[in-house]
mmCIF file of C-alpha atoms and ligand atoms in Angstrom:
data_model
loop_
_atom_site.group_PDB
_atom_site.id
_atom_site.type_symbol
_atom_site.label_atom_id
_atom_site.label_comp_id
_atom_site.label_asym_id
_atom_site.label_seq_id
_atom_site.Cartn_x
_atom_site.Cartn_y
_atom_site.Cartn_z
ATOM 1 C CA UNK D 11 87.499 -38.825 -19.662
ATOM 2 C CA UNK D 12 88.144 -42.017 -17.802
ATOM 3 C CA UNK D 13 86.640 -44.252 -20.561
ATOM 4 C CA UNK D 14 88.618 -42.453 -23.319
ATOM 5 C CA UNK D 15 91.832 -42.981 -21.200
ATOM 6 C CA UNK D 16 91.195 -46.523 -20.423
ATOM 7 C CA UNK D 17 89.418 -48.233 -22.999
ATOM 8 C CA UNK D 18 86.207 -50.210 -22.523
ATOM 9 C CA UNK D 19 87.680 -53.312 -20.671
ATOM 10 C CA UNK D 20 89.501 -51.367 -18.172
ATOM 11 C CA UNK D 21 86.730 -48.670 -17.710
ATOM 12 C CA UNK D 22 84.187 -51.601 -16.862
ATOM 13 C CA UNK D 23 86.618 -53.053 -14.367
ATOM 14 C CA UNK D 24 86.751 -49.390 -12.829
ATOM 15 C CA UNK D 25 83.251 -48.970 -12.675
ATOM 16 C CA UNK D 26 82.741 -52.347 -10.937
ATOM 17 C CA UNK D 27 85.576 -51.536 -8.498
ATOM 18 C CA UNK D 28 83.721 -48.405 -7.731
ATOM 19 C CA UNK D 29 80.390 -50.382 -7.255
ATOM 20 C CA UNK D 30 81.933 -52.788 -4.971
ATOM 21 C CA UNK D 31 83.697 -50.105 -3.093
ATOM 22 C CA UNK D 32 80.409 -48.320 -2.279
ATOM 23 C CA UNK D 33 78.977 -51.738 -0.772
ATOM 24 C CA UNK D 34 81.972 -52.407 1.227
ATOM 25 C CA UNK D 35 82.231 -48.867 2.458
ATOM 26 C CA UNK D 36 78.498 -48.808 3.609
ATOM 27 C CA UNK D 37 79.321 -52.124 5.363
ATOM 28 C CA UNK D 38 82.374 -51.037 7.059
ATOM 29 C CA UNK D 39 81.658 -47.487 8.452
ATOM 30 C CA UNK D 40 83.395 -45.786 5.676
ATOM 31 C CA UNK D 41 82.454 -42.880 3.578
ATOM 32 C CA UNK D 42 80.982 -44.196 0.276
ATOM 33 C CA UNK D 43 81.635 -41.189 -1.831
ATOM 34 C CA UNK D 44 85.327 -41.266 -1.092
ATOM 35 C CA UNK D 45 85.689 -45.096 -1.559
ATOM 36 C CA UNK D 46 83.770 -44.731 -5.065
ATOM 37 C CA UNK D 47 86.204 -41.875 -6.048
ATOM 38 C CA UNK D 48 89.323 -43.818 -5.027
ATOM 39 C CA UNK D 49 87.933 -47.217 -6.560
ATOM 40 C CA UNK D 50 86.763 -45.472 -9.900
ATOM 41 C CA UNK D 51 90.264 -43.901 -10.417
ATOM 42 C CA UNK D 52 92.730 -46.514 -9.126
ATOM 43 C CA UNK D 53 93.804 -47.577 -12.380
ATOM 44 C CA UNK D 54 93.724 -44.378 -14.099
ATOM 45 C CA UNK D 55 97.151 -44.317 -15.427
ATOM 46 C CA UNK D 56 96.990 -48.072 -16.542
ATOM 47 C CA UNK D 57 96.649 -47.536 -20.275
ATOM 48 C CA UNK D 58 100.177 -45.396 -20.385
ATOM 49 C CA UNK D 59 102.877 -47.089 -21.813
ATOM 50 C CA UNK D 60 105.434 -48.548 -19.673
ATOM 51 C CA UNK D 61 107.790 -46.022 -20.738
ATOM 52 C CA UNK D 62 105.472 -43.091 -19.899
ATOM 53 C CA UNK D 63 104.697 -44.703 -16.505
ATOM 54 C CA UNK D 64 108.360 -44.957 -15.649
ATOM 55 C CA UNK D 65 109.111 -41.431 -16.894
ATOM 56 C CA UNK D 66 106.104 -39.825 -14.630
ATOM 57 C CA UNK D 67 107.016 -42.074 -11.663
ATOM 58 C CA UNK D 68 110.789 -40.631 -11.875
ATOM 59 C CA UNK D 69 109.359 -37.080 -12.366
ATOM 60 C CA UNK D 70 109.050 -36.583 -8.708
ATOM 61 C CA UNK D 71 105.383 -35.226 -8.952
ATOM 62 C CA UNK D 72 104.022 -37.828 -6.453
ATOM 63 C CA UNK D 73 106.578 -39.643 -3.919
ATOM 64 C CA UNK D 74 107.553 -43.275 -4.919
ATOM 65 C CA UNK D 75 109.596 -45.470 -2.780
ATOM 66 C CA UNK D 76 113.023 -46.238 -4.335
ATOM 67 C CA UNK D 77 112.207 -49.855 -3.969
ATOM 68 C CA UNK D 78 109.380 -49.690 -5.826
ATOM 69 C CA UNK D 79 111.106 -49.349 -9.324
ATOM 70 C CA UNK D 80 112.185 -53.147 -8.839
ATOM 71 C CA UNK D 81 108.329 -53.564 -9.192
ATOM 72 C CA UNK D 82 107.611 -51.840 -12.417
ATOM 73 C CA UNK D 83 104.172 -53.370 -12.549
ATOM 74 C CA UNK D 84 102.866 -51.284 -9.651
ATOM 75 C CA UNK D 85 104.195 -47.901 -10.890
ATOM 76 C CA UNK D 86 100.953 -47.296 -12.497
ATOM 77 C CA UNK D 87 99.549 -46.740 -9.079
ATOM 78 C CA UNK D 88 101.544 -43.721 -7.993
ATOM 79 C CA UNK D 89 101.269 -42.438 -11.319
ATOM 80 C CA UNK D 90 97.516 -42.870 -10.879
ATOM 81 C CA UNK D 91 97.727 -40.866 -7.809
ATOM 82 C CA UNK D 92 99.418 -38.215 -9.877
ATOM 83 C CA UNK D 93 96.946 -37.955 -12.417
ATOM 84 C CA UNK D 94 94.142 -38.347 -10.028
ATOM 85 C CA UNK D 95 95.209 -35.019 -8.735
ATOM 86 C CA UNK D 96 96.614 -33.151 -12.003
ATOM 87 C CA UNK D 97 93.991 -34.550 -14.394
ATOM 88 C CA UNK D 98 90.855 -35.459 -12.209
ATOM 89 C CA UNK D 99 91.083 -32.546 -9.627
ATOM 90 C CA UNK D 100 91.245 -34.966 -6.525
ATOM 91 C CA UNK D 101 92.871 -33.237 -3.547
ATOM 92 C CA UNK D 102 92.075 -35.521 -0.733
ATOM 93 C CA UNK D 103 95.470 -37.120 0.269
ATOM 94 C CA UNK D 104 93.741 -40.297 1.713
ATOM 95 C CA UNK D 105 92.008 -41.110 -1.691
ATOM 96 C CA UNK D 106 95.346 -40.380 -3.431
ATOM 97 C CA UNK D 107 97.136 -42.710 -1.137
ATOM 98 C CA UNK D 108 94.573 -45.260 -1.767
ATOM 99 C CA UNK D 109 95.168 -45.038 -5.499
ATOM 100 C CA UNK D 110 99.026 -44.952 -5.079
ATOM 101 C CA UNK D 111 99.034 -48.129 -2.998
ATOM 102 C CA UNK D 112 96.386 -50.123 -4.517
ATOM 103 C CA UNK D 113 98.446 -53.017 -5.967
ATOM 104 C CA UNK D 114 100.329 -53.661 -2.477
ATOM 105 C CA UNK D 115 98.777 -51.994 0.443
ATOM 106 C CA UNK D 116 100.848 -51.274 3.571
ATOM 107 C CA UNK D 117 100.777 -51.879 7.153
ATOM 108 C CA UNK D 118 98.622 -49.285 9.088
ATOM 109 C CA UNK D 119 96.536 -48.605 6.094
ATOM 110 C CA UNK D 120 93.215 -46.730 6.639
ATOM 111 C CA UNK D 121 90.103 -48.741 5.786
ATOM 112 C CA UNK D 122 89.570 -46.706 2.620
ATOM 113 C CA UNK D 123 92.688 -48.616 1.121
ATOM 114 C CA UNK D 124 91.466 -51.727 2.362
ATOM 115 C CA UNK D 125 88.196 -51.324 0.398
ATOM 116 C CA UNK D 126 89.925 -50.265 -2.555
ATOM 117 C CA UNK D 127 92.283 -53.172 -2.790
ATOM 118 C CA UNK D 128 89.442 -55.662 -2.063
ATOM 119 C CA UNK D 129 87.275 -53.866 -4.778
ATOM 120 C CA UNK D 130 90.029 -53.862 -7.307
ATOM 121 C CA UNK D 131 90.802 -57.515 -6.737
ATOM 122 C CA UNK D 132 87.253 -58.981 -6.826
ATOM 123 C CA UNK D 133 84.851 -56.503 -8.412
ATOM 124 C CA UNK D 134 82.141 -58.310 -10.211
ATOM 125 C CA UNK D 135 83.636 -58.408 -13.591
ATOM 126 C CA UNK D 136 86.697 -60.381 -12.215
ATOM 127 C CA UNK D 137 86.355 -63.911 -13.226
ATOM 128 C CA UNK D 138 89.104 -66.232 -12.089
ATOM 129 C CA UNK D 139 89.139 -69.561 -10.218
ATOM 130 C CA UNK D 140 88.197 -68.542 -6.830
ATOM 131 C CA UNK D 141 86.787 -65.188 -7.407
ATOM 132 C CA UNK D 142 83.463 -65.903 -6.339
ATOM 133 C CA UNK D 143 84.729 -67.146 -2.806
ATOM 134 C CA UNK D 144 86.995 -64.236 -2.421
ATOM 135 C CA UNK D 145 84.043 -61.777 -3.012
ATOM 136 C CA UNK D 146 81.791 -63.676 -0.753
ATOM 137 C CA UNK D 147 84.534 -63.538 2.071
ATOM 138 C CA UNK D 148 85.156 -59.683 1.479
ATOM 139 C CA UNK D 149 81.695 -58.973 1.552
ATOM 140 C CA UNK D 150 81.112 -61.031 4.820
ATOM 141 C CA UNK D 151 84.306 -59.919 6.696
ATOM 142 C CA UNK D 152 86.555 -57.205 5.075
ATOM 143 C CA UNK D 153 89.753 -58.177 7.080
ATOM 144 C CA UNK D 154 89.512 -61.883 6.413
ATOM 145 C CA UNK D 155 88.701 -61.300 2.709
ATOM 146 C CA UNK D 156 91.424 -58.979 2.540
ATOM 147 C CA UNK D 157 93.963 -61.388 3.855
ATOM 148 C CA UNK D 158 92.912 -63.824 1.279
ATOM 149 C CA UNK D 159 93.355 -61.161 -1.462
ATOM 150 C CA UNK D 160 96.933 -60.591 -0.093
ATOM 151 C CA UNK D 161 97.654 -64.232 -0.003
ATOM 152 C CA UNK D 162 96.250 -64.839 -3.409
ATOM 153 C CA UNK D 163 98.589 -62.109 -4.802
ATOM 154 C CA UNK D 164 101.547 -63.488 -3.264
ATOM 155 C CA UNK D 165 100.255 -67.255 -4.522
ATOM 156 C CA UNK D 166 100.023 -65.853 -8.033
ATOM 157 C CA UNK D 167 103.461 -64.033 -8.049
ATOM 158 C CA UNK D 168 105.160 -67.251 -6.598
ATOM 159 C CA UNK D 169 103.539 -69.275 -9.424
ATOM 160 C CA UNK D 170 105.150 -66.707 -11.771
ATOM 161 C CA UNK D 171 108.573 -67.119 -10.144
ATOM 162 C CA UNK D 172 108.276 -63.394 -8.859
ATOM 163 C CA UNK D 173 109.030 -62.023 -5.440
ATOM 164 C CA UNK D 174 106.125 -60.593 -3.506
ATOM 165 C CA UNK D 175 106.370 -56.792 -2.585
ATOM 166 C CA UNK D 176 107.486 -56.301 1.064
ATOM 167 C CA UNK D 177 104.653 -54.055 1.821
ATOM 168 C CA UNK D 178 102.176 -57.017 0.960
ATOM 169 C CA UNK D 179 104.071 -58.968 3.340
ATOM 170 C CA UNK D 180 104.017 -56.638 6.200
ATOM 171 C CA UNK D 181 100.178 -55.933 5.718
ATOM 172 C CA UNK D 182 99.627 -59.672 5.833
ATOM 173 C CA UNK D 183 101.702 -59.773 9.211
ATOM 174 C CA UNK D 184 99.543 -56.860 10.688
ATOM 175 C CA UNK D 185 96.407 -58.037 9.745
ATOM 176 C CA UNK D 186 97.129 -61.471 11.359
ATOM 177 C CA UNK D 187 98.818 -60.150 14.458
ATOM 178 C CA UNK D 188 96.278 -57.332 15.560
ATOM 179 C CA UNK D 189 93.195 -58.017 13.886
ATOM 180 C CA UNK D 190 91.108 -56.094 16.215
ATOM 181 C CA UNK D 191 93.369 -52.889 16.359
ATOM 182 C CA UNK D 192 93.962 -52.376 12.541
ATOM 183 C CA UNK D 193 91.679 -50.719 9.888
ATOM 184 C CA UNK D 194 89.753 -48.691 12.492
ATOM 185 C CA UNK D 195 91.412 -45.272 11.937
ATOM 186 C CA UNK D 196 88.969 -44.205 9.309
ATOM 187 C CA UNK D 197 87.083 -41.083 10.143
ATOM 188 C CA UNK D 198 83.333 -41.861 11.189
ATOM 189 C CA UNK D 199 80.188 -40.149 11.040
HETATM 190 FE FE1 FE2 A 229 96.021 -51.366 -10.807
HETATM 191 FE FE1 FE2 A 230 92.602 -52.498 -11.005
#
């Protein structure tokens, strides 16, 4: 179903994200099945048209912050959470939130969201200058790697003359301020 919805390229990106998420979950004391599900489905709405995404984001079926409408490129994420629930039967709120927030993160995010963000950014089919370095760092130290991911996102947007989303900036500030206390709220077994 996902392959049909997304097409080959995006489907392989999703599979790659799922694979890396499993590795990161295992290395960071997080449930690998939930990480795989969230990463596999994170872009499940990405192939919809911009108009379809906007209409679904405005439908109220999944909460979208009012300010997010100023960043239309991220609206596939809350719409993805909506489809993950309605089309793929996902009822786990933390998985849905990881899908909904994967482009920006947020301060106070659970480790599941860290993993989905990192897996999305540097899964094995990603091949951009510096992708190997980020992937290595994410695998070695998830917090430091995620900081590099977030800063790279800002750098990319700055290069395009676009503003960074406030949630990206607040997540960077939190990760830099209290590294030992954040990202530890994941349920452990
Ligand atoms: Fe995405
Ligand atoms: Fe993605």
